[in-house]
Coordinates of C-alpha atoms in Angstrom, one line a residue:
M1 CA -7.6 -5.4 -25.8
K2 CA -4.1 -4.6 -27.0
K3 CA -1.3 -6.6 -25.5
D4 CA 0.2 -3.3 -24.0
N5 CA -3.2 -2.6 -22.3
K6 CA -3.3 -6.2 -20.8
L7 CA 0.1 -5.7 -19.1
K8 CA -0.9 -2.2 -17.9
L9 CA -4.2 -3.6 -16.5
F10 CA -2.3 -6.4 -14.8
L11 CA 0.1 -4.0 -13.1
A12 CA -2.3 -1.2 -12.4
S13 CA -4.8 -3.5 -10.7
G14 CA -2.1 -5.0 -8.4
F15 CA -1.8 -8.3 -10.4
Y16 CA -5.6 -8.3 -11.1
L17 CA -6.4 -8.3 -7.3
G18 CA -7.8 -4.7 -7.6
L19 CA -10.4 -5.9 -10.1
S20 CA -12.4 -7.4 -7.3
P21 CA -16.0 -6.1 -7.4
V22 CA -15.9 -5.5 -3.6
V23 CA -13.3 -3.5 -1.8
P24 CA -10.8 -3.5 -4.7
G25 CA -8.4 -1.3 -2.8
S26 CA -8.1 -3.9 0.0
F27 CA -7.7 -6.7 -2.4
G28 CA -5.1 -4.8 -4.4
A29 CA -3.2 -3.8 -1.3
L30 CA -2.8 -7.6 -0.6
S31 CA 0.0 -7.4 -3.2
G32 CA 1.9 -5.1 -0.8
L33 CA 1.2 -7.4 2.1
V34 CA 2.6 -10.4 0.1
W35 CA 5.7 -8.4 -0.8
H36 CA 6.3 -7.7 2.9
L37 CA 5.5 -11.2 4.1
I38 CA 8.0 -12.7 1.6
A39 CA 10.8 -11.0 3.7
V40 CA 9.2 -11.8 7.0
L41 CA 8.5 -15.5 6.3
L42 CA 12.0 -16.0 4.9
G43 CA 13.4 -14.6 8.1
W44 CA 15.4 -11.8 6.5
G45 CA 15.6 -9.8 9.7
D46 CA 14.3 -6.3 10.5
G47 CA 16.9 -4.3 8.6
F48 CA 16.7 -6.2 5.4
T49 CA 12.9 -6.5 5.6
R50 CA 12.7 -2.7 5.9
F51 CA 15.0 -2.4 2.9
W52 CA 12.9 -4.9 1.0
C53 CA 9.8 -2.8 1.8
L54 CA 11.6 0.4 0.7
C55 CA 12.4 -1.3 -2.6
G56 CA 8.7 -2.1 -2.9
V57 CA 7.8 1.5 -2.2
V58 CA 10.2 2.7 -4.9
L59 CA 9.0 0.1 -7.5
F60 CA 5.3 0.5 -6.9
S61 CA 5.6 4.3 -6.7
W62 CA 7.3 4.3 -10.1
L63 CA 4.5 2.1 -11.4
H64 CA 2.0 4.5 -9.9
Y65 CA 3.4 7.5 -11.7
W66 CA 4.0 5.7 -14.9
L67 CA 0.4 4.2 -15.0
T68 CA -1.6 7.0 -13.5
P69 CA -2.3 8.8 -16.9
W70 CA -3.2 5.4 -18.5
A71 CA -5.4 4.3 -15.6
Q72 CA -7.3 7.6 -15.5
K73 CA -8.0 7.4 -19.2
Y74 CA -8.8 3.6 -19.1
W75 CA -11.3 3.9 -16.3
N76 CA -12.4 7.5 -17.1
D77 CA -11.9 8.5 -13.5
F78 CA -9.4 10.8 -11.7
D79 CA -8.9 8.2 -8.9
P80 CA -10.0 4.9 -10.3
K81 CA -11.0 2.4 -7.6
H82 CA -9.3 -0.5 -9.5
F83 CA -6.0 1.3 -9.8
V84 CA -4.3 0.2 -6.6
Q85 CA -0.7 1.1 -6.8
D86 CA -1.3 3.8 -4.2
E87 CA -2.7 1.2 -1.8
I88 CA 0.3 -1.1 -2.3
V89 CA 2.7 1.8 -1.6
G90 CA 0.6 2.9 1.3
Y91 CA 0.7 -0.5 3.0
L92 CA 4.4 -1.0 2.3
C93 CA 5.1 2.3 4.2
V94 CA 3.5 0.9 7.4
P95 CA 6.4 -1.4 8.3
L96 CA 8.8 1.4 7.3
F97 CA 7.2 3.8 9.7
W98 CA 6.4 1.5 12.7
V99 CA 8.6 1.3 15.8
L100 CA 8.2 -2.2 17.4
P101 CA 9.8 -3.3 20.6
E102 CA 13.0 -5.4 20.1
N103 CA 11.8 -8.4 22.1
T104 CA 8.1 -8.8 21.3
D105 CA 6.1 -11.9 22.2
Y106 CA 4.3 -11.8 18.9
P107 CA 5.6 -12.8 15.5
L108 CA 6.3 -10.1 12.9
W109 CA 3.7 -11.6 10.5
A110 CA 1.1 -10.9 13.1
Y111 CA 2.1 -7.2 13.2
A112 CA 2.1 -7.3 9.3
L113 CA -1.5 -8.5 9.3
L114 CA -2.5 -6.0 12.0
G115 CA -0.8 -3.2 10.0
F116 CA -2.7 -4.3 6.9
V117 CA -6.1 -4.2 8.6
V118 CA -5.4 -0.9 10.4
F119 CA -4.1 0.6 7.2
R120 CA -7.2 -0.4 5.2
I121 CA -9.5 1.0 7.8
L122 CA -7.7 4.3 8.2
D123 CA -7.3 4.7 4.4
A124 CA -11.0 4.2 4.0
I125 CA -11.8 6.7 6.9
K126 CA -9.3 9.3 5.7
L127 CA -8.3 11.0 8.9
P128 CA -7.8 14.8 8.7
I129 CA -4.5 15.3 6.8
A130 CA -5.2 12.4 4.5
R131 CA -8.7 13.7 3.9
Y132 CA -7.4 17.2 3.0
I133 CA -4.9 15.7 0.5
D134 CA -7.6 13.4 -1.0
R135 CA -10.0 16.4 -1.5
N136 CA -7.6 19.1 -2.5
I137 CA -4.5 17.7 -4.3
H138 CA -5.9 16.5 -7.6
S139 CA -2.8 14.9 -9.2
A140 CA -0.9 11.6 -9.1
H141 CA 0.8 13.0 -6.0
G142 CA -2.4 13.5 -4.1
V143 CA -3.7 10.0 -5.0
L144 CA -0.5 8.5 -3.6
F145 CA 0.2 10.9 -0.6
D146 CA -3.1 10.4 1.1
D147 CA -2.3 6.7 1.4
I148 CA 1.2 7.5 2.7
V149 CA -0.3 9.7 5.4
S150 CA -2.8 6.9 6.3
A151 CA 0.2 4.6 6.5
A152 CA 1.9 6.9 9.0
Y153 CA -1.3 6.9 11.2
S154 CA -1.5 3.1 10.9
A155 CA 2.1 2.7 11.9
A156 CA 1.5 4.8 15.0
V157 CA -1.5 2.7 15.9
V158 CA 0.4 -0.6 15.4
S159 CA 3.4 0.7 17.3
G160 CA 1.2 1.8 20.2
I161 CA -0.5 -1.6 20.3
A162 CA 2.9 -3.4 20.1
W163 CA 4.3 -1.3 23.0
A164 CA 1.1 -1.7 25.1
L165 CA 1.4 -5.5 24.7
Q166 CA 4.9 -5.3 26.3
V167 CA 3.6 -3.9 29.6

């Protein structure tokens, strides 16, 4: 394998996590969770943590668009399961979209883990708008946007749970 392909494979597969033989999207999305948890565990505060996640969305979206043609050719598939930049971006949108209570009894890392699990479930299920995008928009945009829609659904669920726990 050419050196250029090794770097592209490393990046496209979410630092090789997406090469897992089982649930590669979930393993690949762990890269986004780690990106988020860096800010959470370093105690950067909500505002900077959201900015950090937004920077991740921009970076991994750029990688998604740059690597999509290569990944489709490399894996000979329109939406290759080991190409996980869309899952990384999708997860990183969850903390951008959620609305948590200011004074919660639960640590932010717990919401991050909950958001990850909910996102992976809803991304696999493909609720109506995400399902429409997945089935009808056959481009790099469609591959990415169905995950962003699933992230919005996930953020709503996490927000609802967070607010329900405050009662």
